[in-house]
mmCIF file of C-alpha atoms and ligand atoms in Angstrom:
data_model
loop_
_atom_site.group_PDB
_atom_site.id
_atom_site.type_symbol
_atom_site.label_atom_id
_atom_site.label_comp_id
_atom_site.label_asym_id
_atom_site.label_seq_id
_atom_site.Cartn_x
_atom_site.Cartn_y
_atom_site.Cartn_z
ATOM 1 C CA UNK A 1 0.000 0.000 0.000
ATOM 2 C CA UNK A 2 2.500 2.472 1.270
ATOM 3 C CA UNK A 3 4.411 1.774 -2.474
ATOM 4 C CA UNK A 4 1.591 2.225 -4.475
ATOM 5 C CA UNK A 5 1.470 5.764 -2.522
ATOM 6 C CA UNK A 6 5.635 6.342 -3.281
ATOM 7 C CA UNK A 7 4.704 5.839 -6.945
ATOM 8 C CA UNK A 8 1.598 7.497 -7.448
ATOM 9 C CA UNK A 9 3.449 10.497 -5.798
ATOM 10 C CA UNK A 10 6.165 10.426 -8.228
ATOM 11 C CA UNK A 11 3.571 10.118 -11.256
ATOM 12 C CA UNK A 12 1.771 12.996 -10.672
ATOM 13 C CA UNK A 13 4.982 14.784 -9.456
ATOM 14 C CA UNK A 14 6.328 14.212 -13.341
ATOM 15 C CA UNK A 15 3.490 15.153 -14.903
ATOM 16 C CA UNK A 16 3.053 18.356 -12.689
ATOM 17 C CA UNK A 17 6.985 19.377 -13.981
ATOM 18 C CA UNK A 18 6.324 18.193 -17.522
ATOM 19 C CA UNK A 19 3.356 20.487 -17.875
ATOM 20 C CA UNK A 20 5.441 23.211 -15.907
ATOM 21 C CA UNK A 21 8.343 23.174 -17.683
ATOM 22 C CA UNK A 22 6.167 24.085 -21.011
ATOM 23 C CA UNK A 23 4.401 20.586 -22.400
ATOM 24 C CA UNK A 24 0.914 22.182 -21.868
ATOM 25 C CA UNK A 25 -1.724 21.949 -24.260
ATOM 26 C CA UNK A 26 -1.355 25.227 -24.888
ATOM 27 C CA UNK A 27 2.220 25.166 -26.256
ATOM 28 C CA UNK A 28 1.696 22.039 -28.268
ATOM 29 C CA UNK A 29 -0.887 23.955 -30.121
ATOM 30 C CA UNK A 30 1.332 26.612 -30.605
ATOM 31 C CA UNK A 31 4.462 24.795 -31.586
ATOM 32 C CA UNK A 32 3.012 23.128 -34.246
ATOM 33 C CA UNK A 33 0.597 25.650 -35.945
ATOM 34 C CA UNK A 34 0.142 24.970 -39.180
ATOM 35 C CA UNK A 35 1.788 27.268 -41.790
ATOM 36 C CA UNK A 36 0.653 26.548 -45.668
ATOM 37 C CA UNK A 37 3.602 28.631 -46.636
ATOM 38 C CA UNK A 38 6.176 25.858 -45.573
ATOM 39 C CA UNK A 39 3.962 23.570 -47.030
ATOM 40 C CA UNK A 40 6.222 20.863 -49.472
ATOM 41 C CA UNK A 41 9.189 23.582 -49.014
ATOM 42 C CA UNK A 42 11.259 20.943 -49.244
ATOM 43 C CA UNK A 43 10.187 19.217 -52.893
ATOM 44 C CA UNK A 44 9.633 22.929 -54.339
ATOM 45 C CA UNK A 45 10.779 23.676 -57.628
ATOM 46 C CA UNK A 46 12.279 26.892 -58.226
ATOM 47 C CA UNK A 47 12.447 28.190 -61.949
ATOM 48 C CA UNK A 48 14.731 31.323 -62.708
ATOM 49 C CA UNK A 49 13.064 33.180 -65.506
ATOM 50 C CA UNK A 50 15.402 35.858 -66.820
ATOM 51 C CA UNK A 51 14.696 38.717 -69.188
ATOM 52 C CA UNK A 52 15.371 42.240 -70.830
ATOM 53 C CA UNK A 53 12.025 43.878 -70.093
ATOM 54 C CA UNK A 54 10.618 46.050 -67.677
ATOM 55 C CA UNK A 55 8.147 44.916 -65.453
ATOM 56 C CA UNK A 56 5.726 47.201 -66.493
ATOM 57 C CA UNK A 57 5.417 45.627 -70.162
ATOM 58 C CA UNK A 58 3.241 42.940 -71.709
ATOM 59 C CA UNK A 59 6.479 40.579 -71.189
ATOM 60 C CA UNK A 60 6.635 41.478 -67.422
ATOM 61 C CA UNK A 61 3.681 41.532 -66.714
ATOM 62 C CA UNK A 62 3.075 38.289 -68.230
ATOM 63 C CA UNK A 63 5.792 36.457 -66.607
ATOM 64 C CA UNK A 64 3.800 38.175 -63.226
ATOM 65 C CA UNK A 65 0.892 36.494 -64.719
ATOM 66 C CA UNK A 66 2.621 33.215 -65.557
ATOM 67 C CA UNK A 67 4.519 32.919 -62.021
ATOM 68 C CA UNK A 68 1.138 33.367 -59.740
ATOM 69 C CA UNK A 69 -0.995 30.765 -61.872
ATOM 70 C CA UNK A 70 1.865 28.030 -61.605
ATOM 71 C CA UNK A 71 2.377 28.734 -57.772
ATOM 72 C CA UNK A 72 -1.446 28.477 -57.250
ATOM 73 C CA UNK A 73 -2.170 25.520 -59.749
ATOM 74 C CA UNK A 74 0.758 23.524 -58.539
ATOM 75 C CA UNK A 75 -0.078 24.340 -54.253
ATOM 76 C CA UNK A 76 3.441 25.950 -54.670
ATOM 77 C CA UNK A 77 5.338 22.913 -55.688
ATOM 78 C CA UNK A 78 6.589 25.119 -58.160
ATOM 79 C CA UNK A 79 7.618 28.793 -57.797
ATOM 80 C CA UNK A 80 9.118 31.491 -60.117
ATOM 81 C CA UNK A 81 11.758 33.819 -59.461
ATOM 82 C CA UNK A 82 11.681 36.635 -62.348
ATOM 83 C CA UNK A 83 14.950 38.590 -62.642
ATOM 84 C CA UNK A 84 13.611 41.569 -65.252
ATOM 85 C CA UNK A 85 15.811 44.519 -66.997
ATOM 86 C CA UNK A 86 18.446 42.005 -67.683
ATOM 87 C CA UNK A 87 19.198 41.944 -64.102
ATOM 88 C CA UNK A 88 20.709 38.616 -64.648
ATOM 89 C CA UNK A 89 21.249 38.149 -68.722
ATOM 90 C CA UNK A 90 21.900 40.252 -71.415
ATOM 91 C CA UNK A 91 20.476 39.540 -74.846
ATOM 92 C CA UNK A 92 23.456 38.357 -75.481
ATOM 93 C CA UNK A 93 24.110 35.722 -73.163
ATOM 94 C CA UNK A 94 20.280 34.791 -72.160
ATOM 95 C CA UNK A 95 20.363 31.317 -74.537
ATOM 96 C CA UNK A 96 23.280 29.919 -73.270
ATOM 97 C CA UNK A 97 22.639 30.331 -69.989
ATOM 98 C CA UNK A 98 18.799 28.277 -70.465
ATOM 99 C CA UNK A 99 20.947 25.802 -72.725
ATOM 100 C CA UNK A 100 23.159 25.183 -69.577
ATOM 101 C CA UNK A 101 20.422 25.435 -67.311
ATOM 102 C CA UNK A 102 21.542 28.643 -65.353
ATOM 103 C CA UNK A 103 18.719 29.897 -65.459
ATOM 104 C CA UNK A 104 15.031 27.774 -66.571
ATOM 105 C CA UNK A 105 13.145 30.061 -68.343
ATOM 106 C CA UNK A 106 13.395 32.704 -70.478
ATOM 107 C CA UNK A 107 11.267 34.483 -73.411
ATOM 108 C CA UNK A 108 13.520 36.378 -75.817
ATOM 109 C CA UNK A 109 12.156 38.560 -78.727
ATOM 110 C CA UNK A 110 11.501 35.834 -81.643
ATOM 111 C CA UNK A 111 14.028 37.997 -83.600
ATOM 112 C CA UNK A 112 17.181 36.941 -81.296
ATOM 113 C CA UNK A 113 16.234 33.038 -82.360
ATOM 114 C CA UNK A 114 16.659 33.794 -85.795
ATOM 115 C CA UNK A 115 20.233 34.099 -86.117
ATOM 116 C CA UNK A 116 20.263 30.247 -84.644
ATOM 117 C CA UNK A 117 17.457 29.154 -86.759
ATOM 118 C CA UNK A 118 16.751 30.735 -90.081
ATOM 119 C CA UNK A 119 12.975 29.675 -90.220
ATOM 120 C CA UNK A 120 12.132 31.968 -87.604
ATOM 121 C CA UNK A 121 13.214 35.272 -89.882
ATOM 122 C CA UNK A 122 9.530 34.854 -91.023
ATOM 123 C CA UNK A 123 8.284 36.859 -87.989
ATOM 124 C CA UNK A 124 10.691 39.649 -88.557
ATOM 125 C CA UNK A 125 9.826 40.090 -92.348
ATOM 126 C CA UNK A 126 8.689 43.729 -92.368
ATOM 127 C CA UNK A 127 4.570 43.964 -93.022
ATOM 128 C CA UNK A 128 4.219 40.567 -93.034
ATOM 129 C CA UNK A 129 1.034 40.616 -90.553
ATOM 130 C CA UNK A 130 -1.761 42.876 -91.147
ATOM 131 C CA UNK A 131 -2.872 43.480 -87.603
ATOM 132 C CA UNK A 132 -3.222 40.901 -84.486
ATOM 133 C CA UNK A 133 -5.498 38.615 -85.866
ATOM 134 C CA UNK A 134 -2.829 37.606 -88.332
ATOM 135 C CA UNK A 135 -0.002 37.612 -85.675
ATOM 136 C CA UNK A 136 -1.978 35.549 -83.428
ATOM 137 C CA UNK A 137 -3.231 32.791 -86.358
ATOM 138 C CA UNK A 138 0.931 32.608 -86.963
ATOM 139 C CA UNK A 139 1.970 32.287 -83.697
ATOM 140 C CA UNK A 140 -0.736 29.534 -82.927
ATOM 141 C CA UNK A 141 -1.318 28.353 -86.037
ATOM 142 C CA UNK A 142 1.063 25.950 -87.983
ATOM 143 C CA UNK A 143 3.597 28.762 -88.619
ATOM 144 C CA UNK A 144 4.144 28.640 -84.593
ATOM 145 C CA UNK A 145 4.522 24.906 -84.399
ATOM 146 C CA UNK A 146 6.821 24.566 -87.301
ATOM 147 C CA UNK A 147 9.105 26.864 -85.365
ATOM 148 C CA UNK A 148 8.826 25.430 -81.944
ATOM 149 C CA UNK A 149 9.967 21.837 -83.566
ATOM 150 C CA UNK A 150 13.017 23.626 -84.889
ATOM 151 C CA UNK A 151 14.240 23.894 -80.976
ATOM 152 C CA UNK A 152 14.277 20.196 -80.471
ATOM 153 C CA UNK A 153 17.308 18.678 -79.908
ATOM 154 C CA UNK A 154 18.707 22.267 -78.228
ATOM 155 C CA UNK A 155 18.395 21.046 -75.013
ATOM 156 C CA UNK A 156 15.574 23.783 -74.721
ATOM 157 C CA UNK A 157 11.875 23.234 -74.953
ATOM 158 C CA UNK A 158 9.982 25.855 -76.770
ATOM 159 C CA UNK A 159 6.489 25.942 -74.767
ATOM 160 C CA UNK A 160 4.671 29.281 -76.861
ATOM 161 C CA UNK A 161 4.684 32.699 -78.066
ATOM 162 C CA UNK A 162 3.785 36.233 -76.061
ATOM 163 C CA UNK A 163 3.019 38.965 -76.972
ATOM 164 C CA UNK A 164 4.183 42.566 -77.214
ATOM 165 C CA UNK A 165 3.209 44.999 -80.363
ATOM 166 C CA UNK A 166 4.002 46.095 -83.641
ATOM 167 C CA UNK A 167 7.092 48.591 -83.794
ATOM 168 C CA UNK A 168 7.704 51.720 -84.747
ATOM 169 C CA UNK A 169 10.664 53.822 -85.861
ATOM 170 C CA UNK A 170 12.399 56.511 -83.473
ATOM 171 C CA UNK A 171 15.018 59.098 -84.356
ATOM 172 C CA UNK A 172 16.779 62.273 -83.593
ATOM 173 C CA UNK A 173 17.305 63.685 -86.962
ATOM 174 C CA UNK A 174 13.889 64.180 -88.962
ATOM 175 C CA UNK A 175 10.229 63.410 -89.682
ATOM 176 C CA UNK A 176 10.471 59.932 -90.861
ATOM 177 C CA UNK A 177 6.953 59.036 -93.346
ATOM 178 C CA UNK A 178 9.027 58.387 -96.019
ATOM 179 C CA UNK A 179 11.535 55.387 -96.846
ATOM 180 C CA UNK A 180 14.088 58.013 -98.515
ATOM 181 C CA UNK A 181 14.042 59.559 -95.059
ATOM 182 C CA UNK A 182 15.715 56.985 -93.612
ATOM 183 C CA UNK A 183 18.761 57.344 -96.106
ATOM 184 C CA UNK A 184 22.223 57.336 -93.952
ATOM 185 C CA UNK A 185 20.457 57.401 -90.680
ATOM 186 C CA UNK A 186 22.386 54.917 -87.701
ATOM 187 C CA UNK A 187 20.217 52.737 -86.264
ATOM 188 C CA UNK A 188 20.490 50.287 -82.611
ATOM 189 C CA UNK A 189 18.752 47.041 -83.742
ATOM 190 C CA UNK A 190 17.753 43.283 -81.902
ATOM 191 C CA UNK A 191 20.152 40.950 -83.794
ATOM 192 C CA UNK A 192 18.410 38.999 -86.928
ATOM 193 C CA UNK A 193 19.226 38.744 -90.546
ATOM 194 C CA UNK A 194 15.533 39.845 -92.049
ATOM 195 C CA UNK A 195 16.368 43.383 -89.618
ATOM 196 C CA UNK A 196 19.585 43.944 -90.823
ATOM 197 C CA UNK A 197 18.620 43.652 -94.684
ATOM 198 C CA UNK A 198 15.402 45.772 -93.612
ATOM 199 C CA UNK A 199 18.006 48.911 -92.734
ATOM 200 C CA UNK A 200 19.760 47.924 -95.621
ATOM 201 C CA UNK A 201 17.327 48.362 -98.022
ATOM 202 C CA UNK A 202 16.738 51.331 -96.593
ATOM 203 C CA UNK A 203 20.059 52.365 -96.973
ATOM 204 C CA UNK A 204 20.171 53.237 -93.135
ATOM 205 C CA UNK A 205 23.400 52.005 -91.107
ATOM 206 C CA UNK A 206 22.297 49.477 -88.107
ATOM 207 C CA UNK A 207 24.428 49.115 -84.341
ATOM 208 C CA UNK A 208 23.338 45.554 -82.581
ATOM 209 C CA UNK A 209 22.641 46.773 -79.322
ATOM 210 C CA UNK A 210 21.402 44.676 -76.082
ATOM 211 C CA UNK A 211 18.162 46.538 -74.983
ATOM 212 C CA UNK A 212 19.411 47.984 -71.661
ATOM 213 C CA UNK A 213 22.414 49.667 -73.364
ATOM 214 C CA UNK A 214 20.156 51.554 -75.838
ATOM 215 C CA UNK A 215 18.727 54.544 -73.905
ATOM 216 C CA UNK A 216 22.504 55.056 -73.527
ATOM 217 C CA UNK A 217 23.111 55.145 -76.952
ATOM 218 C CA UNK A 218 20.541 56.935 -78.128
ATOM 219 C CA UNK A 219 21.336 59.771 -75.413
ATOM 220 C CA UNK A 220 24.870 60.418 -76.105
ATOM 221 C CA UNK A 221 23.953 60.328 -80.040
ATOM 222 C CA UNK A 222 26.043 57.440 -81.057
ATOM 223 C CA UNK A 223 23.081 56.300 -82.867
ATOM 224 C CA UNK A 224 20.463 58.286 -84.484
ATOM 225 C CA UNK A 225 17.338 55.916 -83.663
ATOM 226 C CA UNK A 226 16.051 52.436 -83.509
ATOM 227 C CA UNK A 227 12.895 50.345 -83.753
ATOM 228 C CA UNK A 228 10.553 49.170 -81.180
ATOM 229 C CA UNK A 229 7.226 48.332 -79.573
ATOM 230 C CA UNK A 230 5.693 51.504 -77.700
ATOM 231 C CA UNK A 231 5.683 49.739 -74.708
ATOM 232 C CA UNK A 232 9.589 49.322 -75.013
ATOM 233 C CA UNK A 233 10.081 52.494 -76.486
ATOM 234 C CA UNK A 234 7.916 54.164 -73.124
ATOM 235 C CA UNK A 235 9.186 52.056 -70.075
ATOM 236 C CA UNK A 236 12.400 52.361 -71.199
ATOM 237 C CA UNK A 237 12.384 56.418 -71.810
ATOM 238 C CA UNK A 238 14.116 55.848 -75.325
ATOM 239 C CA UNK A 239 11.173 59.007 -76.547
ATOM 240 C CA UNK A 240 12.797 61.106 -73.483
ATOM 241 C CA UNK A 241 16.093 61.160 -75.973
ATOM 242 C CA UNK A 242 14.047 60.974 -79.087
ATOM 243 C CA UNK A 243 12.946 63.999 -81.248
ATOM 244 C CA UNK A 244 10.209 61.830 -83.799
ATOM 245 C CA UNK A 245 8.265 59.026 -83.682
ATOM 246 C CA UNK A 246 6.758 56.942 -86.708
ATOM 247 C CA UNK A 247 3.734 55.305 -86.353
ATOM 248 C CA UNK A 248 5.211 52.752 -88.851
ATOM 249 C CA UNK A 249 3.669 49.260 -87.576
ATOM 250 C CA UNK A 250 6.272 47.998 -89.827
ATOM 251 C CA UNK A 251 6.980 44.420 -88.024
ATOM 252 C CA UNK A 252 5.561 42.427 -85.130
ATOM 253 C CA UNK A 253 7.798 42.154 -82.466
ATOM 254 C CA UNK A 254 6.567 38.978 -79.737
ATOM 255 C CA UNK A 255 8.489 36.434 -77.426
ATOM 256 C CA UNK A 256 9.698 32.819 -77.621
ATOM 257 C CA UNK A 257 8.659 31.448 -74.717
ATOM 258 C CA UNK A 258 11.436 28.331 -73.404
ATOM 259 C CA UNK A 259 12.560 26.149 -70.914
ATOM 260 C CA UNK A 260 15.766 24.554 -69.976
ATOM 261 C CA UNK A 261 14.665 20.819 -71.284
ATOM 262 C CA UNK A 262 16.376 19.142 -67.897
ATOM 263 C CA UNK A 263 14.452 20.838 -65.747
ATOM 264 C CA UNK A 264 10.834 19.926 -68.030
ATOM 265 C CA UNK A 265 11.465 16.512 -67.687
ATOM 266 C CA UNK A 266 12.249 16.414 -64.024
ATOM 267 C CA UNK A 267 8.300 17.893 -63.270
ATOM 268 C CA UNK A 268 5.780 15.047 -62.920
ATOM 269 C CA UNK A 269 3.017 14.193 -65.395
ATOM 270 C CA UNK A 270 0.677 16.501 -63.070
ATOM 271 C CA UNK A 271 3.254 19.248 -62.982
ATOM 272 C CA UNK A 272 3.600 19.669 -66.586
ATOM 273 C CA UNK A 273 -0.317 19.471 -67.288
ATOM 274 C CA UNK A 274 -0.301 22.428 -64.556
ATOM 275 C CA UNK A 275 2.418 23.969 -66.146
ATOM 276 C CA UNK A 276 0.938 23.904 -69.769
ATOM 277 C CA UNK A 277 -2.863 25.238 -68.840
ATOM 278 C CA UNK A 278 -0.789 28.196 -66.738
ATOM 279 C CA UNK A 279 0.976 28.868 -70.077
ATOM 280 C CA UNK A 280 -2.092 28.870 -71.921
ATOM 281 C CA UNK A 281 -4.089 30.907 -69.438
ATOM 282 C CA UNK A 282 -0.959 33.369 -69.503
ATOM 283 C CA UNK A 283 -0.723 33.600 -73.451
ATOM 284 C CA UNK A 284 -4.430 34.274 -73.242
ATOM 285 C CA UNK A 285 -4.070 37.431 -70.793
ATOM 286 C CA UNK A 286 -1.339 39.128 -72.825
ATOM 287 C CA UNK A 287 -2.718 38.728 -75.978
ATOM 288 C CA UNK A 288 -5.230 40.398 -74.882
ATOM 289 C CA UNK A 289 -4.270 42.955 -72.327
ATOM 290 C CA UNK A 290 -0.827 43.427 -75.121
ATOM 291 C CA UNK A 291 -2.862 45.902 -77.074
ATOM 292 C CA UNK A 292 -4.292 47.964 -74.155
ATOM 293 C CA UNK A 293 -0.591 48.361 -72.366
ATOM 294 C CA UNK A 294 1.034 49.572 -75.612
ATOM 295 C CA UNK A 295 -2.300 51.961 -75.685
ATOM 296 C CA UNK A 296 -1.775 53.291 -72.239
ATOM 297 C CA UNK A 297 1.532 53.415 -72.877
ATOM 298 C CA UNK A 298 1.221 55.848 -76.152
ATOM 299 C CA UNK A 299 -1.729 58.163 -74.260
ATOM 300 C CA UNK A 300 1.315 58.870 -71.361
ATOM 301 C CA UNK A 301 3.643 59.820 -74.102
ATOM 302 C CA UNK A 302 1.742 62.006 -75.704
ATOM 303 C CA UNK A 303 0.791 63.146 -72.593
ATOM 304 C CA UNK A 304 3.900 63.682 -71.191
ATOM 305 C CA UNK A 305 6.423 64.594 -73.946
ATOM 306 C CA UNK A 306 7.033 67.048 -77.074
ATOM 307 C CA UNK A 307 8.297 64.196 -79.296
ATOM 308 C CA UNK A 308 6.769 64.666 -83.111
ATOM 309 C CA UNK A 309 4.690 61.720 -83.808
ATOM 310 C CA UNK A 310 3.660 60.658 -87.511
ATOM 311 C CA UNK A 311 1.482 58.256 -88.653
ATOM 312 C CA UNK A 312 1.856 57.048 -92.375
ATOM 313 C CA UNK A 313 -0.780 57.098 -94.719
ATOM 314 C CA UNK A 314 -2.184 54.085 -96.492
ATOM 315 C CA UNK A 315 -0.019 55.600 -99.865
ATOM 316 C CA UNK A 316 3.037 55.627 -97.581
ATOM 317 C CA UNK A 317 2.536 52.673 -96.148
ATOM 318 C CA UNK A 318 2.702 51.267 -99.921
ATOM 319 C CA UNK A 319 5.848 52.762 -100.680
ATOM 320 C CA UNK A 320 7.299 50.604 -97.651
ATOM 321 C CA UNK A 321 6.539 47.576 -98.299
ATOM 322 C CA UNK A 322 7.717 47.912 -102.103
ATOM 323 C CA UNK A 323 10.929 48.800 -100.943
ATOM 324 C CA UNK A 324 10.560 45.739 -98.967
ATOM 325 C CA UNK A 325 10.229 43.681 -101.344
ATOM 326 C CA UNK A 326 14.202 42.538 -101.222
ATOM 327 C CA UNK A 327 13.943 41.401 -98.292
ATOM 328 C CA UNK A 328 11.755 39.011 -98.902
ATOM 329 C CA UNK A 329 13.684 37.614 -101.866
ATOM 330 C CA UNK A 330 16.569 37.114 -99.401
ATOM 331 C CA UNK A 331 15.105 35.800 -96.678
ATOM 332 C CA UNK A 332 12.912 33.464 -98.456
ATOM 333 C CA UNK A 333 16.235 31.534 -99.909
ATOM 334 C CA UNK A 334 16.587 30.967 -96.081
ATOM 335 C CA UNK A 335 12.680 29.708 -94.658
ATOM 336 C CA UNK A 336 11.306 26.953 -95.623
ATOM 337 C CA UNK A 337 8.610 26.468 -98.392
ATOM 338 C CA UNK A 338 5.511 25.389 -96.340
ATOM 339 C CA UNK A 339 6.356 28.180 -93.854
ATOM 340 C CA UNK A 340 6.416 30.385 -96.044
ATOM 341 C CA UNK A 341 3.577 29.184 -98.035
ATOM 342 C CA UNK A 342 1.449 28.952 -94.501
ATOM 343 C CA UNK A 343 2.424 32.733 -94.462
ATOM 344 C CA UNK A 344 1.026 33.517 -97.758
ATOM 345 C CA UNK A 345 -1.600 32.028 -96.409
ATOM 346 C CA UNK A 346 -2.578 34.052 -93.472
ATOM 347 C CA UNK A 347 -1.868 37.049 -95.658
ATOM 348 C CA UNK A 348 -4.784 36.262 -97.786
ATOM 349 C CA UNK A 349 -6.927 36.027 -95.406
ATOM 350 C CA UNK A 350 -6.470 39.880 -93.968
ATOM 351 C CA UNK A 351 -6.271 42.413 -97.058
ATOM 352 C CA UNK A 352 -3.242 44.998 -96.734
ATOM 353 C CA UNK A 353 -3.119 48.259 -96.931
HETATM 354 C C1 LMR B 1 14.701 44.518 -77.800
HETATM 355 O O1 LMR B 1 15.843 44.066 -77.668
HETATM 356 O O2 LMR B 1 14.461 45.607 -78.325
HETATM 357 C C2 LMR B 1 13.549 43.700 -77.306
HETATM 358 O O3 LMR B 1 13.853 42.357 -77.489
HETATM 359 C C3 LMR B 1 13.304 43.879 -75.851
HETATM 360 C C4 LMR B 1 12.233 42.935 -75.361
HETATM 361 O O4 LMR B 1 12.577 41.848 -74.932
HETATM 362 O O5 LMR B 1 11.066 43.318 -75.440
#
């Protein structure tokens, strides 16, 4: 009797210190609240997506887009880190470092693929798509496919196209309507074949320039101008240092959307099915909300700056594309028939001016 009292004694005297010392109920509760954040922390997935833009622009705001649909659809399993402005890569140096898996995403202008693969000039030919519906029926049409399957074997998976805008010609110099008013005029330019012989034909001299070193260039005058999407030309101030705009819609300029091929095949089945409806949702948004950011983005420059702004007449706009017409002739020796032919296709089905 008297042990059974020794022990119950010491039984309740431990479990009087245990709940002292901090083992109450109320602790337990505390110490392991649950915290959704940390949830599979240890599995996620962390994709680097690297490019030029600003985030302000249908290409940073898409990758915005892109980032918070794959977090949510995938319970963040899979999360994006987006380095903008060229914070990590250059336009230079962006491919190799998704071909070597430095970084796992990134969505260059389609114009810096075509010096690796000469089918993709056909975006850059200059008034080759008469207005979105046209871009949009190449980019996810057969045209698009055709140059996605050029990327296999690259050790880079091409998964779509975004969008930006048409561009338009800047300069310092003169009222540009005109192709003879282009005549000697030094130009920064996105690398590409089809752009360099569209400058040539123009008899204008051309500077390839990565994107975050143009503002530069344009302000201490080493060249005269250069070529881009309104969006481009306002979050990047490049009108601040420009005297004349062109409302030229000469060529489309869009991205190549692409992942380091390594990292797509270690996602699961689910992952990638996540992965590919995010992309789609994503491509839907900026093709869309493309056109109203490079609208806002005109309204604050006219708003907010003296810079000259033309708009070319239908007659102009004629002249253009018939000293154009080289281009073509080169760059077709270079594209394949059926892409071109697809392209000849989609032009017949929107009239030109
Ligand atoms: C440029 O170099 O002008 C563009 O590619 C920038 C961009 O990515 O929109």
């Amino acid at each position: 009797m008297k042990t059974v009292a020794i022990i119950t004694t010491f039984v309740l005297a431990g479990i009087l210190t245990a709940f002292y010392l901090g083992f109450s109920p109320g602790e337990t509760t505390r110490i392991l609240e649950y915290d959704d954040e940390q949830e599979g922390l240890e599995e996620q997935l962390v994709i680097r997506f690297s490019h030029v833009a600003a985030e302000n622009t249908p290409k940073g705001m898409a990758a915005r887009d892109f980032a918070n649909r794959i977090q949510a659809k995938t319970n963040n399993e899979i999360k994006v880190e987006i380095y903008s402005n060229g914070e990590l890569y250059q336009d230079q140096n962006e491919w190799e470092a998704v071909t070597n898996g430095n970084v796992e995403m990134i969505a260059p202008a389609t114009s810096k693929l075509s010096t690796r693969f000469p089918n993709w000039q056909v975006l850059d030919l200059p008034y080759a798509f008469k207005g979105y519906d046209a871009v949009q029926d190449a980019y996810e049409g057969k045209i698009g496919q055709a140059l996605l399957d050029d990327l296999k074997g690259t050790n880079v998976k091409g998964l779509g196209f975004w969008y930006n805008g048409f561009k338009q010609f800047t300069n310092n110099k003169h009222p540009i309507r005109l192709p003879s008013d282009m005549d000697q005029l030094h130009f920064r330019v996105m690398p590409g074949p089809v752009i360099k012989s569209q400058f040539e034909a123009l008899n204008a001299s051309t500077s390839e320039l990565s994107f975050n070193k143009t503002y530069r260039n344009l302000e201490v005058g080493f060249v005269d101008g250069q070529e881009n999407t309104i969006s481009n030309i306002y979050s990047k101030k490049f009108y601040k240092k420009q005297a004349y705009m062109t409302l030229s819609n000469h060529a489309y300029l869009g991205y190549a959307v692409v992942i380091h091929e390594d990292f797509w095949e270690k996602l699961s089945k689910s992952q990638q099915v996540s992965f590919e409806e995010a992309m789609e949702e994503t491509t839907n948004w900026v093709r869309r909300h493309s056109i109203e950011i490079n609208d806002a983005h005109i309204r604050e420059i006219k708003r907010s700056s003296d810079i000259e702004l033309d708009v070319l007449t239908t007659e102009e706009v004629k002249r253009w594309r018939d000293v154009f017409k080289p281009v073509y002739n080169e760059a077709e020796q270079e594209i394949s028939n059926n892409i071109i032919e697809e392209l000849e296709g989609i032009q017949s089905n929107y009239s030109h001016q």
